[in-house]
Amino acid sequence: MPLTAIQPPTVGARRPARRLSAAEADVLRIVSDARTPVFVTVRADGRRRYHHWRPLDSATGRGGCYVALPTADCEALRADGRIVLGDPVSDPGRTTYRVSAASPAPAVRLTGVPAPARPARPRMRAA
């Protein structure tokens, strides 16, 4: 039996991050961009649609419309904890949530290790 099988998990351990597909990385890039608000609309029948507004590009003449994101990729990112849903806005027949990138986990400090001591600076008197 390998030793790793009997060691208890460490406090705050996260499961190893899986490698993102190209489509998931693209979705995460769009969601992480603060200039591009992304939403998910959940219909009364349970159907979900992730979408964002693509502004009009004057050089190409494209855009100026809502663009749907791949639902399967967005759901995979949400299941991995990489994106989170904001507060709901409910209408009859649907609920809309703002989608944002999850903040990175804070660094975990081991409880048995003391914090590094900082030398006290001498106080100076005002003259």
mmCIF file of N, CA and C in Angstrom:
data_model
loop_
_atom_site.group_PDB
_atom_site.id
_atom_site.type_symbol
_atom_site.label_atom_id
_atom_site.label_comp_id
_atom_site.label_asym_id
_atom_site.label_seq_id
_atom_site.Cartn_x
_atom_site.Cartn_y
_atom_site.Cartn_z
ATOM 1 N N MET A 1 0.851 -1.167 0.000
ATOM 2 C CA MET A 1 0.000 0.000 0.000
ATOM 3 C C MET A 1 0.901 1.236 0.000
ATOM 4 N N PRO A 2 0.683 2.195 -0.921
ATOM 5 C CA PRO A 2 1.513 3.397 -0.942
ATOM 6 C C PRO A 2 1.215 4.279 0.270
ATOM 7 N N LEU A 3 2.206 5.040 0.673
ATOM 8 C CA LEU A 3 2.051 5.901 1.842
ATOM 9 C C LEU A 3 1.024 6.993 1.633
ATOM 10 N N THR A 4 0.825 7.420 0.421
ATOM 11 C CA THR A 4 -0.139 8.483 0.162
ATOM 12 C C THR A 4 -1.558 8.026 0.452
ATOM 13 N N ALA A 5 -1.795 6.721 0.464
ATOM 14 C CA ALA A 5 -3.144 6.226 0.703
ATOM 15 C C ALA A 5 -3.547 6.368 2.160
ATOM 16 N N ILE A 6 -2.587 6.443 3.095
ATOM 17 C CA ILE A 6 -2.942 6.514 4.503
ATOM 18 C C ILE A 6 -2.722 7.896 5.102
ATOM 19 N N GLN A 7 -2.190 8.845 4.351
ATOM 20 C CA GLN A 7 -1.986 10.183 4.870
ATOM 21 C C GLN A 7 -3.299 10.956 4.829
ATOM 22 N N PRO A 8 -3.625 11.677 5.922
ATOM 23 C CA PRO A 8 -4.856 12.469 5.903
ATOM 24 C C PRO A 8 -4.696 13.661 4.971
ATOM 25 N N PRO A 9 -5.787 14.124 4.392
ATOM 26 C CA PRO A 9 -5.687 15.295 3.517
ATOM 27 C C PRO A 9 -5.300 16.515 4.327
ATOM 28 N N THR A 10 -4.568 17.426 3.712
ATOM 29 C CA THR A 10 -4.152 18.646 4.392
ATOM 30 C C THR A 10 -5.317 19.608 4.468
ATOM 31 N N VAL A 11 -5.269 20.513 5.431
ATOM 32 C CA VAL A 11 -6.332 21.479 5.623
ATOM 33 C C VAL A 11 -6.363 22.436 4.437
ATOM 34 N N GLY A 12 -7.544 22.668 3.908
ATOM 35 C CA GLY A 12 -7.697 23.604 2.803
ATOM 36 C C GLY A 12 -7.186 23.084 1.475
ATOM 37 N N ALA A 13 -6.967 21.782 1.377
ATOM 38 C CA ALA A 13 -6.439 21.234 0.124
ATOM 39 C C ALA A 13 -7.509 21.313 -0.952
ATOM 40 N N ARG A 14 -7.099 21.732 -2.131
ATOM 41 C CA ARG A 14 -8.009 21.788 -3.263
ATOM 42 C C ARG A 14 -7.722 20.606 -4.157
ATOM 43 N N ARG A 15 -8.736 20.172 -4.861
ATOM 44 C CA ARG A 15 -8.472 19.093 -5.807
ATOM 45 C C ARG A 15 -7.649 19.648 -6.955
ATOM 46 N N PRO A 16 -6.849 18.802 -7.553
ATOM 47 C CA PRO A 16 -5.974 19.299 -8.612
ATOM 48 C C PRO A 16 -6.785 19.872 -9.765
ATOM 49 N N ALA A 17 -6.332 20.996 -10.270
ATOM 50 C CA ALA A 17 -7.028 21.645 -11.378
ATOM 51 C C ALA A 17 -6.838 20.830 -12.647
ATOM 52 N N ARG A 18 -7.943 20.597 -13.329
ATOM 53 C CA ARG A 18 -7.846 19.862 -14.588
ATOM 54 C C ARG A 18 -7.499 20.842 -15.704
ATOM 55 N N ARG A 19 -6.973 20.312 -16.757
ATOM 56 C CA ARG A 19 -6.574 21.135 -17.893
ATOM 57 C C ARG A 19 -7.830 21.587 -18.642
ATOM 58 N N LEU A 20 -7.894 22.866 -18.981
ATOM 59 C CA LEU A 20 -9.048 23.414 -19.681
ATOM 60 C C LEU A 20 -8.948 23.134 -21.173
ATOM 61 N N SER A 21 -10.111 22.909 -21.778
ATOM 62 C CA SER A 21 -10.140 22.793 -23.232
ATOM 63 C C SER A 21 -10.012 24.198 -23.822
ATOM 64 N N ALA A 22 -9.813 24.287 -25.108
ATOM 65 C CA ALA A 22 -9.672 25.589 -25.771
ATOM 66 C C ALA A 22 -10.955 26.401 -25.622
ATOM 67 N N ALA A 23 -12.112 25.745 -25.760
ATOM 68 C CA ALA A 23 -13.389 26.449 -25.628
ATOM 69 C C ALA A 23 -13.600 26.940 -24.202
ATOM 70 N N GLU A 24 -13.241 26.125 -23.202
ATOM 71 C CA GLU A 24 -13.386 26.537 -21.801
ATOM 72 C C GLU A 24 -12.454 27.698 -21.474
ATOM 73 N N ALA A 25 -11.237 27.660 -22.003
ATOM 74 C CA ALA A 25 -10.296 28.756 -21.777
ATOM 75 C C ALA A 25 -10.819 30.046 -22.407
ATOM 76 N N ASP A 26 -11.438 29.950 -23.568
ATOM 77 C CA ASP A 26 -12.004 31.121 -24.229
ATOM 78 C C ASP A 26 -13.169 31.684 -23.426
ATOM 79 N N VAL A 27 -14.037 30.801 -22.909
ATOM 80 C CA VAL A 27 -15.161 31.242 -22.086
ATOM 81 C C VAL A 27 -14.641 31.913 -20.817
ATOM 82 N N LEU A 28 -13.634 31.323 -20.173
ATOM 83 C CA LEU A 28 -13.080 31.894 -18.952
ATOM 84 C C LEU A 28 -12.430 33.251 -19.227
ATOM 85 N N ARG A 29 -11.819 33.413 -20.392
ATOM 86 C CA ARG A 29 -11.236 34.708 -20.774
ATOM 87 C C ARG A 29 -12.327 35.759 -20.915
ATOM 88 N N ILE A 30 -13.447 35.404 -21.538
ATOM 89 C CA ILE A 30 -14.555 36.345 -21.721
ATOM 90 C C ILE A 30 -15.171 36.711 -20.378
ATOM 91 N N VAL A 31 -15.392 35.714 -19.520
ATOM 92 C CA VAL A 31 -16.008 35.961 -18.219
ATOM 93 C C VAL A 31 -15.086 36.809 -17.341
ATOM 94 N N SER A 32 -13.778 36.607 -17.440
ATOM 95 C CA SER A 32 -12.820 37.340 -16.611
ATOM 96 C C SER A 32 -12.657 38.792 -17.033
ATOM 97 N N ASP A 33 -13.045 39.134 -18.249
ATOM 98 C CA ASP A 33 -12.913 40.501 -18.747
ATOM 99 C C ASP A 33 -14.007 41.364 -18.117
ATOM 100 N N ALA A 34 -13.614 42.356 -17.322
ATOM 101 C CA ALA A 34 -14.577 43.213 -16.630
ATOM 102 C C ALA A 34 -15.399 44.062 -17.600
ATOM 103 N N ARG A 35 -14.897 44.269 -18.825
ATOM 104 C CA ARG A 35 -15.622 45.078 -19.799
ATOM 105 C C ARG A 35 -16.736 44.300 -20.487
ATOM 106 N N THR A 36 -16.781 42.996 -20.285
ATOM 107 C CA THR A 36 -17.773 42.152 -20.951
ATOM 108 C C THR A 36 -18.662 41.489 -19.903
ATOM 109 N N PRO A 37 -19.812 42.086 -19.584
ATOM 110 C CA PRO A 37 -20.697 41.422 -18.626
ATOM 111 C C PRO A 37 -21.326 40.171 -19.230
ATOM 112 N N VAL A 38 -21.224 39.077 -18.500
ATOM 113 C CA VAL A 38 -21.766 37.794 -18.946
ATOM 114 C C VAL A 38 -22.920 37.429 -18.030
ATOM 115 N N PHE A 39 -23.986 36.895 -18.596
ATOM 116 C CA PHE A 39 -25.172 36.516 -17.841
ATOM 117 C C PHE A 39 -25.571 35.093 -18.184
ATOM 118 N N VAL A 40 -26.322 34.468 -17.261
ATOM 119 C CA VAL A 40 -26.959 33.193 -17.556
ATOM 120 C C VAL A 40 -28.449 33.381 -17.281
ATOM 121 N N THR A 41 -29.258 32.954 -18.226
ATOM 122 C CA THR A 41 -30.701 33.008 -18.085
ATOM 123 C C THR A 41 -31.202 31.590 -17.894
ATOM 124 N N VAL A 42 -31.942 31.378 -16.810
ATOM 125 C CA VAL A 42 -32.512 30.068 -16.503
ATOM 126 C C VAL A 42 -34.014 30.170 -16.734
ATOM 127 N N ARG A 43 -34.502 29.430 -17.703
ATOM 128 C CA ARG A 43 -35.929 29.437 -18.032
ATOM 129 C C ARG A 43 -36.715 28.614 -17.020
ATOM 130 N N ALA A 44 -38.028 28.752 -17.028
ATOM 131 C CA ALA A 44 -38.889 28.022 -16.098
ATOM 132 C C ALA A 44 -38.782 26.512 -16.301
ATOM 133 N N ASP A 45 -38.475 26.083 -17.526
ATOM 134 C CA ASP A 45 -38.345 24.643 -17.791
ATOM 135 C C ASP A 45 -36.961 24.107 -17.432
ATOM 136 N N GLY A 46 -36.065 24.976 -16.906
ATOM 137 C CA GLY A 46 -34.738 24.543 -16.473
ATOM 138 C C GLY A 46 -33.637 24.771 -17.486
ATOM 139 N N ARG A 47 -33.980 25.202 -18.688
ATOM 140 C CA ARG A 47 -32.966 25.434 -19.721
ATOM 141 C C ARG A 47 -32.103 26.633 -19.350
ATOM 142 N N ARG A 48 -30.800 26.487 -19.506
ATOM 143 C CA ARG A 48 -29.854 27.559 -19.197
ATOM 144 C C ARG A 48 -29.216 28.064 -20.478
ATOM 145 N N ARG A 49 -29.011 29.387 -20.533
ATOM 146 C CA ARG A 49 -28.346 29.987 -21.687
ATOM 147 C C ARG A 49 -27.370 31.046 -21.166
ATOM 148 N N TYR A 50 -26.092 30.821 -21.406
ATOM 149 C CA TYR A 50 -25.050 31.784 -21.042
ATOM 150 C C TYR A 50 -24.848 32.707 -22.236
ATOM 151 N N HIS A 51 -24.765 34.021 -21.982
ATOM 152 C CA HIS A 51 -24.646 34.963 -23.094
ATOM 153 C C HIS A 51 -23.961 36.241 -22.647
ATOM 154 N N HIS A 52 -23.461 36.983 -23.621
ATOM 155 C CA HIS A 52 -22.867 38.295 -23.383
ATOM 156 C C HIS A 52 -23.133 39.179 -24.584
ATOM 157 N N TRP A 53 -22.994 40.486 -24.383
ATOM 158 C CA TRP A 53 -23.200 41.446 -25.452
ATOM 159 C C TRP A 53 -21.888 41.692 -26.181
ATOM 160 N N ARG A 54 -21.909 41.533 -27.492
ATOM 161 C CA ARG A 54 -20.728 41.828 -28.301
ATOM 162 C C ARG A 54 -20.922 43.209 -28.916
ATOM 163 N N PRO A 55 -20.085 44.169 -28.547
ATOM 164 C CA PRO A 55 -20.253 45.519 -29.094
ATOM 165 C C PRO A 55 -19.936 45.561 -30.587
ATOM 166 N N LEU A 56 -20.451 46.565 -31.232
ATOM 167 C CA LEU A 56 -20.238 46.741 -32.673
ATOM 168 C C LEU A 56 -18.790 47.127 -32.936
ATOM 169 N N ASP A 57 -18.155 46.391 -33.840
ATOM 170 C CA ASP A 57 -16.779 46.691 -34.247
ATOM 171 C C ASP A 57 -16.864 47.498 -35.534
ATOM 172 N N SER A 58 -16.439 48.757 -35.460
ATOM 173 C CA SER A 58 -16.569 49.635 -36.631
ATOM 174 C C SER A 58 -15.661 49.208 -37.777
ATOM 175 N N ALA A 59 -14.555 48.527 -37.470
ATOM 176 C CA ALA A 59 -13.634 48.113 -38.531
ATOM 177 C C ALA A 59 -14.209 46.975 -39.365
ATOM 178 N N THR A 60 -14.850 46.018 -38.718
ATOM 179 C CA THR A 60 -15.368 44.857 -39.444
ATOM 180 C C THR A 60 -16.866 44.940 -39.696
ATOM 181 N N GLY A 61 -17.564 45.815 -38.930
ATOM 182 C CA GLY A 61 -19.014 45.899 -39.086
ATOM 183 C C GLY A 61 -19.747 44.748 -38.411
ATOM 184 N N ARG A 62 -19.038 43.963 -37.608
ATOM 185 C CA ARG A 62 -19.654 42.822 -36.925
ATOM 186 C C ARG A 62 -19.931 43.185 -35.471
ATOM 187 N N GLY A 63 -20.883 42.491 -34.889
ATOM 188 C CA GLY A 63 -21.198 42.684 -33.488
ATOM 189 C C GLY A 63 -22.510 43.423 -33.322
ATOM 190 N N GLY A 64 -22.676 44.067 -32.170
ATOM 191 C CA GLY A 64 -23.921 44.753 -31.886
ATOM 192 C C GLY A 64 -25.049 43.772 -31.612
ATOM 193 N N CYS A 65 -24.726 42.641 -30.955
ATOM 194 C CA CYS A 65 -25.731 41.619 -30.723
ATOM 195 C C CYS A 65 -25.345 40.772 -29.508
ATOM 196 N N TYR A 66 -26.325 40.005 -29.012
ATOM 197 C CA TYR A 66 -26.026 39.051 -27.950
ATOM 198 C C TYR A 66 -25.405 37.810 -28.561
ATOM 199 N N VAL A 67 -24.431 37.252 -27.860
ATOM 200 C CA VAL A 67 -23.737 36.057 -28.329
ATOM 201 C C VAL A 67 -23.878 34.989 -27.250
ATOM 202 N N ALA A 68 -24.332 33.813 -27.654
ATOM 203 C CA ALA A 68 -24.469 32.708 -26.712
ATOM 204 C C ALA A 68 -23.116 32.026 -26.531
ATOM 205 N N LEU A 69 -22.833 31.641 -25.296
ATOM 206 C CA LEU A 69 -21.621 30.884 -24.983
ATOM 207 C C LEU A 69 -21.989 29.409 -24.890
ATOM 208 N N PRO A 70 -21.050 28.506 -25.124
ATOM 209 C CA PRO A 70 -21.365 27.084 -25.063
ATOM 210 C C PRO A 70 -21.766 26.667 -23.637
ATOM 211 N N THR A 71 -22.997 26.203 -23.503
ATOM 212 C CA THR A 71 -23.550 25.874 -22.187
ATOM 213 C C THR A 71 -22.772 24.766 -21.500
ATOM 214 N N ALA A 72 -22.377 23.746 -22.231
ATOM 215 C CA ALA A 72 -21.652 22.620 -21.617
ATOM 216 C C ALA A 72 -20.324 23.080 -21.030
ATOM 217 N N ASP A 73 -19.614 23.950 -21.736
ATOM 218 C CA ASP A 73 -18.330 24.456 -21.240
ATOM 219 C C ASP A 73 -18.527 25.359 -20.019
ATOM 220 N N CYS A 74 -19.570 26.191 -20.047
ATOM 221 C CA CYS A 74 -19.854 27.062 -18.911
ATOM 222 C C CYS A 74 -20.242 26.252 -17.685
ATOM 223 N N GLU A 75 -21.036 25.212 -17.882
ATOM 224 C CA GLU A 75 -21.437 24.359 -16.756
ATOM 225 C C GLU A 75 -20.237 23.606 -16.188
ATOM 226 N N ALA A 76 -19.316 23.198 -17.041
ATOM 227 C CA ALA A 76 -18.107 22.522 -16.555
ATOM 228 C C ALA A 76 -17.254 23.480 -15.729
ATOM 229 N N LEU A 77 -17.130 24.724 -16.167
ATOM 230 C CA LEU A 77 -16.381 25.728 -15.404
ATOM 231 C C LEU A 77 -17.062 26.024 -14.080
ATOM 232 N N ARG A 78 -18.381 26.063 -14.086
ATOM 233 C CA ARG A 78 -19.122 26.307 -12.847
ATOM 234 C C ARG A 78 -18.986 25.137 -11.885
ATOM 235 N N ALA A 79 -19.005 23.915 -12.405
ATOM 236 C CA ALA A 79 -18.836 22.728 -11.557
ATOM 237 C C ALA A 79 -17.436 22.676 -10.949
ATOM 238 N N ASP A 80 -16.437 23.179 -11.678
ATOM 239 C CA ASP A 80 -15.063 23.219 -11.167
ATOM 240 C C ASP A 80 -14.831 24.376 -10.206
ATOM 241 N N GLY A 81 -15.801 25.291 -10.092
ATOM 242 C CA GLY A 81 -15.653 26.430 -9.202
ATOM 243 C C GLY A 81 -14.864 27.572 -9.806
ATOM 244 N N ARG A 82 -14.719 27.593 -11.117
ATOM 245 C CA ARG A 82 -13.952 28.660 -11.771
ATOM 246 C C ARG A 82 -14.808 29.879 -12.085
ATOM 247 N N ILE A 83 -16.129 29.692 -12.214
ATOM 248 C CA ILE A 83 -17.043 30.813 -12.381
ATOM 249 C C ILE A 83 -18.139 30.681 -11.334
ATOM 250 N N VAL A 84 -18.699 31.816 -10.937
ATOM 251 C CA VAL A 84 -19.758 31.844 -9.933
ATOM 252 C C VAL A 84 -20.898 32.702 -10.449
ATOM 253 N N LEU A 85 -22.093 32.457 -9.890
ATOM 254 C CA LEU A 85 -23.282 33.212 -10.266
ATOM 255 C C LEU A 85 -23.557 34.266 -9.208
ATOM 256 N N GLY A 86 -23.995 35.437 -9.662
ATOM 257 C CA GLY A 86 -24.314 36.531 -8.759
ATOM 258 C C GLY A 86 -25.750 36.454 -8.273
ATOM 259 N N ASP A 87 -26.268 37.576 -7.809
ATOM 260 C CA ASP A 87 -27.631 37.646 -7.294
ATOM 261 C C ASP A 87 -28.631 37.472 -8.424
ATOM 262 N N PRO A 88 -29.746 36.779 -8.145
ATOM 263 C CA PRO A 88 -30.746 36.553 -9.201
ATOM 264 C C PRO A 88 -31.632 37.771 -9.427
ATOM 265 N N VAL A 89 -32.048 37.929 -10.679
ATOM 266 C CA VAL A 89 -33.072 38.891 -11.063
ATOM 267 C C VAL A 89 -34.179 38.062 -11.698
ATOM 268 N N SER A 90 -35.340 38.008 -11.036
ATOM 269 C CA SER A 90 -36.415 37.116 -11.478
ATOM 270 C C SER A 90 -37.475 37.871 -12.257
ATOM 271 N N ASP A 91 -37.864 37.286 -13.362
ATOM 272 C CA ASP A 91 -38.981 37.731 -14.184
ATOM 273 C C ASP A 91 -39.942 36.551 -14.264
ATOM 274 N N PRO A 92 -41.183 36.794 -14.672
ATOM 275 C CA PRO A 92 -42.064 35.642 -14.874
ATOM 276 C C PRO A 92 -41.505 34.750 -15.986
ATOM 277 N N GLY A 93 -41.235 33.514 -15.646
ATOM 278 C CA GLY A 93 -40.761 32.560 -16.649
ATOM 279 C C GLY A 93 -39.261 32.419 -16.761
ATOM 280 N N ARG A 94 -38.480 33.311 -16.111
ATOM 281 C CA ARG A 94 -37.027 33.182 -16.195
ATOM 282 C C ARG A 94 -36.343 33.924 -15.048
ATOM 283 N N THR A 95 -35.128 33.500 -14.781
ATOM 284 C CA THR A 95 -34.285 34.139 -13.777
ATOM 285 C C THR A 95 -32.925 34.370 -14.412
ATOM 286 N N THR A 96 -32.370 35.566 -14.225
ATOM 287 C CA THR A 96 -31.094 35.929 -14.818
ATOM 288 C C THR A 96 -30.078 36.175 -13.714
ATOM 289 N N TYR A 97 -28.873 35.636 -13.898
ATOM 290 C CA TYR A 97 -27.776 35.803 -12.952
ATOM 291 C C TYR A 97 -26.592 36.417 -13.681
ATOM 292 N N ARG A 98 -25.839 37.254 -12.998
ATOM 293 C CA ARG A 98 -24.569 37.748 -13.535
ATOM 294 C C ARG A 98 -23.521 36.678 -13.288
ATOM 295 N N VAL A 99 -22.690 36.401 -14.261
ATOM 296 C CA VAL A 99 -21.641 35.394 -14.158
ATOM 297 C C VAL A 99 -20.310 36.118 -14.002
ATOM 298 N N SER A 100 -19.499 35.670 -13.057
ATOM 299 C CA SER A 100 -18.176 36.267 -12.882
ATOM 300 C C SER A 100 -17.160 35.172 -12.586
ATOM 301 N N ALA A 101 -15.915 35.497 -12.794
ATOM 302 C CA ALA A 101 -14.837 34.548 -12.509
ATOM 303 C C ALA A 101 -14.676 34.442 -11.004
ATOM 304 N N ALA A 102 -14.440 33.230 -10.528
ATOM 305 C CA ALA A 102 -14.238 33.016 -9.099
ATOM 306 C C ALA A 102 -12.889 33.583 -8.696
ATOM 307 N N SER A 103 -12.837 34.156 -7.503
ATOM 308 C CA SER A 103 -11.560 34.683 -7.023
ATOM 309 C C SER A 103 -10.672 33.521 -6.624
ATOM 310 N N PRO A 104 -9.381 33.665 -6.785
ATOM 311 C CA PRO A 104 -8.486 32.570 -6.417
ATOM 312 C C PRO A 104 -8.556 32.316 -4.913
ATOM 313 N N ALA A 105 -8.331 31.078 -4.515
ATOM 314 C CA ALA A 105 -8.388 30.704 -3.107
ATOM 315 C C ALA A 105 -7.258 31.388 -2.348
ATOM 316 N N PRO A 106 -7.541 31.849 -1.122
ATOM 317 C CA PRO A 106 -6.466 32.470 -0.347
ATOM 318 C C PRO A 106 -5.419 31.440 0.059
ATOM 319 N N ALA A 107 -4.226 31.912 0.284
ATOM 320 C CA ALA A 107 -3.154 31.015 0.699
ATOM 321 C C ALA A 107 -3.489 30.435 2.070
ATOM 322 N N VAL A 108 -3.212 29.169 2.254
ATOM 323 C CA VAL A 108 -3.531 28.479 3.502
ATOM 324 C C VAL A 108 -2.297 28.471 4.380
ATOM 325 N N ARG A 109 -2.468 28.909 5.624
ATOM 326 C CA ARG A 109 -1.365 28.889 6.586
ATOM 327 C C ARG A 109 -1.546 27.668 7.474
ATOM 328 N N LEU A 110 -0.493 26.918 7.636
ATOM 329 C CA LEU A 110 -0.537 25.757 8.513
ATOM 330 C C LEU A 110 -0.655 26.240 9.947
ATOM 331 N N THR A 111 -1.484 25.556 10.754
ATOM 332 C CA THR A 111 -1.735 26.021 12.112
ATOM 333 C C THR A 111 -0.564 25.768 13.046
ATOM 334 N N GLY A 112 0.284 24.791 12.777
ATOM 335 C CA GLY A 112 1.383 24.467 13.669
ATOM 336 C C GLY A 112 2.615 25.329 13.459
ATOM 337 N N VAL A 113 2.651 26.114 12.404
ATOM 338 C CA VAL A 113 3.833 26.912 12.091
ATOM 339 C C VAL A 113 3.577 28.345 12.542
ATOM 340 N N PRO A 114 4.410 28.908 13.438
ATOM 341 C CA PRO A 114 4.173 30.283 13.885
ATOM 342 C C PRO A 114 4.486 31.273 12.769
ATOM 343 N N ALA A 115 3.838 32.414 12.862
ATOM 344 C CA ALA A 115 4.082 33.472 11.890
ATOM 345 C C ALA A 115 5.482 34.027 12.105
ATOM 346 N N PRO A 116 6.153 34.462 11.052
ATOM 347 C CA PRO A 116 7.499 35.014 11.231
ATOM 348 C C PRO A 116 7.448 36.260 12.109
ATOM 349 N N ALA A 117 8.380 36.342 13.044
ATOM 350 C CA ALA A 117 8.419 37.480 13.956
ATOM 351 C C ALA A 117 9.034 38.681 13.259
ATOM 352 N N ARG A 118 8.441 39.819 13.471
ATOM 353 C CA ARG A 118 8.946 41.053 12.894
ATOM 354 C C ARG A 118 9.625 41.831 14.007
ATOM 355 N N PRO A 119 10.853 42.250 13.816
ATOM 356 C CA PRO A 119 11.522 42.975 14.895
ATOM 357 C C PRO A 119 10.805 44.290 15.183
ATOM 358 N N ALA A 120 10.686 44.603 16.479
ATOM 359 C CA ALA A 120 10.026 45.843 16.875
ATOM 360 C C ALA A 120 10.933 47.020 16.576
ATOM 361 N N ARG A 121 10.376 48.040 15.976
ATOM 362 C CA ARG A 121 11.136 49.242 15.666
ATOM 363 C C ARG A 121 11.093 50.175 16.868
ATOM 364 N N PRO A 122 12.195 50.772 17.206
ATOM 365 C CA PRO A 122 12.170 51.685 18.353
ATOM 366 C C PRO A 122 11.341 52.925 18.034
ATOM 367 N N ARG A 123 10.581 53.384 19.025
ATOM 368 C CA ARG A 123 9.756 54.576 18.831
ATOM 369 C C ARG A 123 10.611 55.821 19.032
ATOM 370 N N MET A 124 10.412 56.746 18.180
ATOM 371 C CA MET A 124 11.150 58.002 18.265
ATOM 372 C C MET A 124 10.238 59.061 18.878
ATOM 373 N N ARG A 125 10.794 59.893 19.730
ATOM 374 C CA ARG A 125 10.032 60.975 20.331
ATOM 375 C C ARG A 125 10.084 62.202 19.419
ATOM 376 N N ALA A 126 8.973 62.857 19.366
ATOM 377 C CA ALA A 126 8.951 64.107 18.600
ATOM 378 C C ALA A 126 9.674 65.188 19.380
ATOM 379 N N ALA A 127 10.438 65.984 18.705
ATOM 380 C CA ALA A 127 11.206 67.022 19.400
ATOM 381 C C ALA A 127 10.431 68.276 19.596
#
